[in-house]
Amino acid sequence: MKVMLAEDDLRLGKLIMKMFKKEQFTADWVDDGETAYDQALTGDYDVIILDWMLPNKDGIEVSKSLRQEGYSGAILMLTARDALEDRVQGLDSGADDYMMKPFAFEELFARLRSLYRRNFFPIDQNVIRTQDLTLDLSNHLIKKGDQLLNLTSREYQLLVYFVKNTGRILSKEMIMARVWEESSEVTFNTMEAFVKLLRKKLGQSKQNSYIKTIRGLGYMWVDEHV
């Protein structure tokens, strides 16, 4: 696994790099947002770890800029911010996962392994149509009508999991176990933030519902044609 760490805390950065070496990860370390952005576009990284409060260009700006440039690798956001609005902002910037400081290294490595295997859904040579969406599973493309939707890898996994279980109630525990795999420390709040962002990108409304909340049980993908 090739990782880039963007962290301006000298002590924490040294410690993380030491642990990466112990885990035999290939890793580069930068300490400002502009360098992180430039290096991410040329470094061919599997996962980028972005601290939110980077100098020159913060993690949110870096993540947004990378996604605008078409960067499709995994992004893990590190931050001390824990409000729901902050998590939504971090994920909405294009991050695939969100991790609170301070953290246990065991959790960090579990998150990284999960992101590294983010394309764990088997590539089926077929197309799924549901409501006004077309899922091209062979190319990992999602269209709403004629519009190509720009989803992060985690949002894509979440959508495919919902669609493949159309009409079935999926508990929050089931969703977290399937979509986040080994990241057992992922909170329900983080998962709910992803559902909120996915609904937003799909254009969900009272008149056009995709992901239905089943109170006390979980969520269900609805398709009136199924």
XYZ file of C-alpha atoms in Angstrom:
226
model
C 0.000 0.000 0.000
C 1.340 3.427 -0.969
C 0.222 6.215 1.350
C 0.725 9.971 1.509
C 0.446 11.634 4.911
C -0.333 15.365 4.978
C 0.153 16.431 8.604
C 1.778 19.592 9.969
C 2.122 18.352 13.567
C 5.820 17.398 13.653
C 5.538 15.029 16.605
C 2.452 13.226 15.286
C 3.840 13.050 11.771
C 7.069 11.412 12.939
C 5.126 8.920 15.035
C 2.778 7.968 12.197
C 5.681 7.545 9.773
C 7.473 5.348 12.303
C 4.395 3.144 12.587
C 4.029 3.020 8.798
C 7.597 1.762 8.517
C 6.851 -0.887 11.118
C 3.787 -1.975 9.135
C 5.886 -1.965 5.930
C 3.753 0.671 4.214
C 5.340 2.786 1.496
C 4.672 6.318 2.702
C 5.553 9.947 1.952
C 5.019 12.811 4.388
C 4.262 16.446 3.563
C 3.352 19.221 5.995
C 1.310 21.731 3.996
C -1.762 21.672 1.781
C -0.256 22.997 -1.441
C 2.470 20.363 -1.438
C -0.099 17.691 -0.608
C -2.234 18.723 -3.577
C 0.681 18.815 -6.047
C 2.160 15.531 -4.857
C -1.189 13.712 -4.779
C -1.689 14.316 -8.498
C 1.672 12.790 -9.415
C 2.441 10.285 -6.659
C 0.097 7.411 -7.596
C -1.039 6.866 -3.993
C -3.555 4.265 -2.873
C -4.654 6.371 0.100
C -4.097 10.010 1.044
C -4.362 11.021 4.705
C -5.282 14.709 5.014
C -5.223 16.685 8.227
C -8.067 19.211 8.170
C -5.998 22.137 9.524
C -3.079 22.190 7.096
C -1.229 25.452 6.383
C -1.440 27.196 2.973
C -4.378 25.043 1.879
C -6.505 23.155 4.391
C -7.583 19.539 4.003
C -11.076 20.467 2.827
C -9.673 22.630 0.026
C -7.157 19.948 -0.971
C -9.832 17.255 -1.091
C -12.224 19.394 -3.141
C -9.485 20.414 -5.560
C -8.324 16.831 -6.058
C -11.841 15.615 -6.806
C -12.354 18.494 -9.244
C -9.199 17.364 -11.027
C -10.638 13.857 -11.309
C -8.541 12.245 -8.589
C -10.196 8.887 -7.799
C -7.942 7.548 -5.048
C -9.074 7.129 -1.455
C -8.932 10.087 0.950
C -8.997 9.825 4.745
C -9.614 13.075 6.648
C -8.047 13.570 10.106
C -9.536 16.168 12.423
C -10.448 17.062 15.988
C -13.876 18.306 14.824
C -16.702 15.965 15.806
C -19.926 17.860 15.109
C -22.245 16.284 12.528
C -21.968 19.400 10.366
C -18.176 19.056 10.347
C -18.346 15.378 9.373
C -20.753 16.205 6.557
C -18.479 19.022 5.357
C -15.464 16.706 5.384
C -17.237 13.949 3.496
C -18.894 16.401 1.112
C -15.450 17.695 0.150
C -14.765 14.294 -1.397
C -13.218 12.397 1.519
C -14.021 8.680 1.709
C -13.614 8.424 5.456
C -13.318 10.666 8.502
C -11.244 9.946 11.606
C -11.169 11.789 14.905
C -8.023 12.802 16.777
C -6.708 11.347 19.003
C -6.909 7.860 17.524
C -5.523 4.375 18.070
C -3.080 3.166 15.439
C -4.942 -0.137 15.218
C -7.996 1.799 14.078
C -5.975 3.872 11.605
C -4.520 0.748 9.992
C -7.966 -0.887 9.840
C -9.363 2.196 8.083
C -6.450 2.235 5.632
C -6.840 -1.457 4.809
C -10.561 -0.914 4.249
C -9.954 2.061 1.947
C -7.273 0.126 0.077
C -9.862 -2.549 -0.651
C -12.593 -0.002 -1.330
C -13.418 -1.667 -4.675
C -14.289 -4.941 -2.985
C -17.560 -5.346 -4.886
C -17.030 -7.891 -7.669
C -17.126 -6.298 -11.094
C -20.229 -7.716 -12.747
C -20.424 -7.452 -16.504
C -23.910 -6.007 -16.473
C -25.955 -2.906 -15.980
C -28.554 -2.288 -13.269
C -31.406 0.151 -13.810
C -33.425 1.385 -10.859
C -35.809 4.321 -10.897
C -34.044 6.954 -13.051
C -30.550 5.602 -12.303
C -28.265 3.420 -14.398
C -25.436 1.586 -12.621
C -22.679 0.396 -14.953
C -20.949 -2.043 -12.599
C -18.273 -3.049 -15.078
C -16.991 0.530 -15.303
C -18.123 1.805 -11.899
C -20.240 4.560 -13.474
C -23.536 5.925 -12.176
C -25.902 7.931 -14.346
C -29.089 9.766 -13.451
C -30.850 10.067 -16.746
C -28.105 11.332 -19.039
C -26.124 12.953 -16.208
C -23.010 11.221 -14.886
C -22.955 11.385 -11.081
C -19.662 12.150 -9.344
C -19.585 9.803 -6.346
C -16.678 9.024 -4.054
C -15.651 5.372 -3.814
C -17.412 5.035 -0.448
C -20.614 6.607 -1.766
C -20.450 4.255 -4.753
C -20.099 1.218 -2.483
C -22.996 2.396 -0.353
C -25.228 2.966 -3.381
C -24.448 -0.427 -4.936
C -25.103 -2.169 -1.617
C -28.488 -0.468 -1.322
C -29.476 -1.195 -4.922
C -28.402 -4.848 -4.770
C -30.716 -5.201 -1.772
C -33.728 -3.350 -3.199
C -36.809 -3.738 -1.005
C -34.827 -5.214 1.876
C -34.429 -3.434 5.207
C -30.731 -2.961 5.945
C -29.801 -2.252 9.547
C -27.099 0.248 10.356
C -24.954 -2.614 11.633
C -25.325 -4.482 8.330
C -24.402 -1.402 6.309
C -21.329 -0.656 8.410
C -20.134 -4.277 8.331
C -20.528 -4.539 4.539
C -19.417 -1.101 3.377
C -16.777 -0.311 5.985
C -15.532 -3.903 6.481
C -12.877 -3.928 9.204
C -13.391 -0.333 10.321
C -15.295 -1.413 13.414
C -14.716 1.976 15.060
C -16.736 3.823 12.431
C -19.650 5.467 14.210
C -23.298 5.432 13.244
C -23.042 9.224 12.894
C -20.403 8.855 10.168
C -22.490 6.270 8.327
C -25.581 8.484 8.610
C -23.593 11.415 7.222
C -22.722 9.319 4.145
C -26.390 8.396 3.654
C -27.288 12.091 3.867
C -24.650 13.010 1.274
C -25.695 10.185 -1.049
C -29.319 11.311 -0.870
C -28.205 14.843 -1.708
C -26.201 13.733 -4.744
C -29.099 11.583 -5.972
C -31.440 14.539 -5.612
C -33.734 12.780 -3.167
C -36.931 14.615 -2.270
C -40.354 13.855 -0.808
C -41.624 13.365 -4.347
C -38.640 11.272 -5.466
C -37.453 8.896 -2.769
C -34.529 6.523 -3.186
C -33.335 5.614 0.304
C -36.208 5.207 2.740
C -35.614 5.452 6.484
C -37.339 2.631 8.355
C -37.643 4.055 11.845
C -35.936 1.918 14.465
C -34.739 -0.616 11.890
C -32.488 1.022 9.295
C -32.780 1.938 5.620
C -34.282 0.464 2.463
C -33.769 1.179 -1.229
C -37.162 1.596 -2.893
C -38.077 1.012 -6.514
C -41.744 0.977 -7.413
C -41.000 -1.171 -10.463
C -39.528 -4.018 -8.360
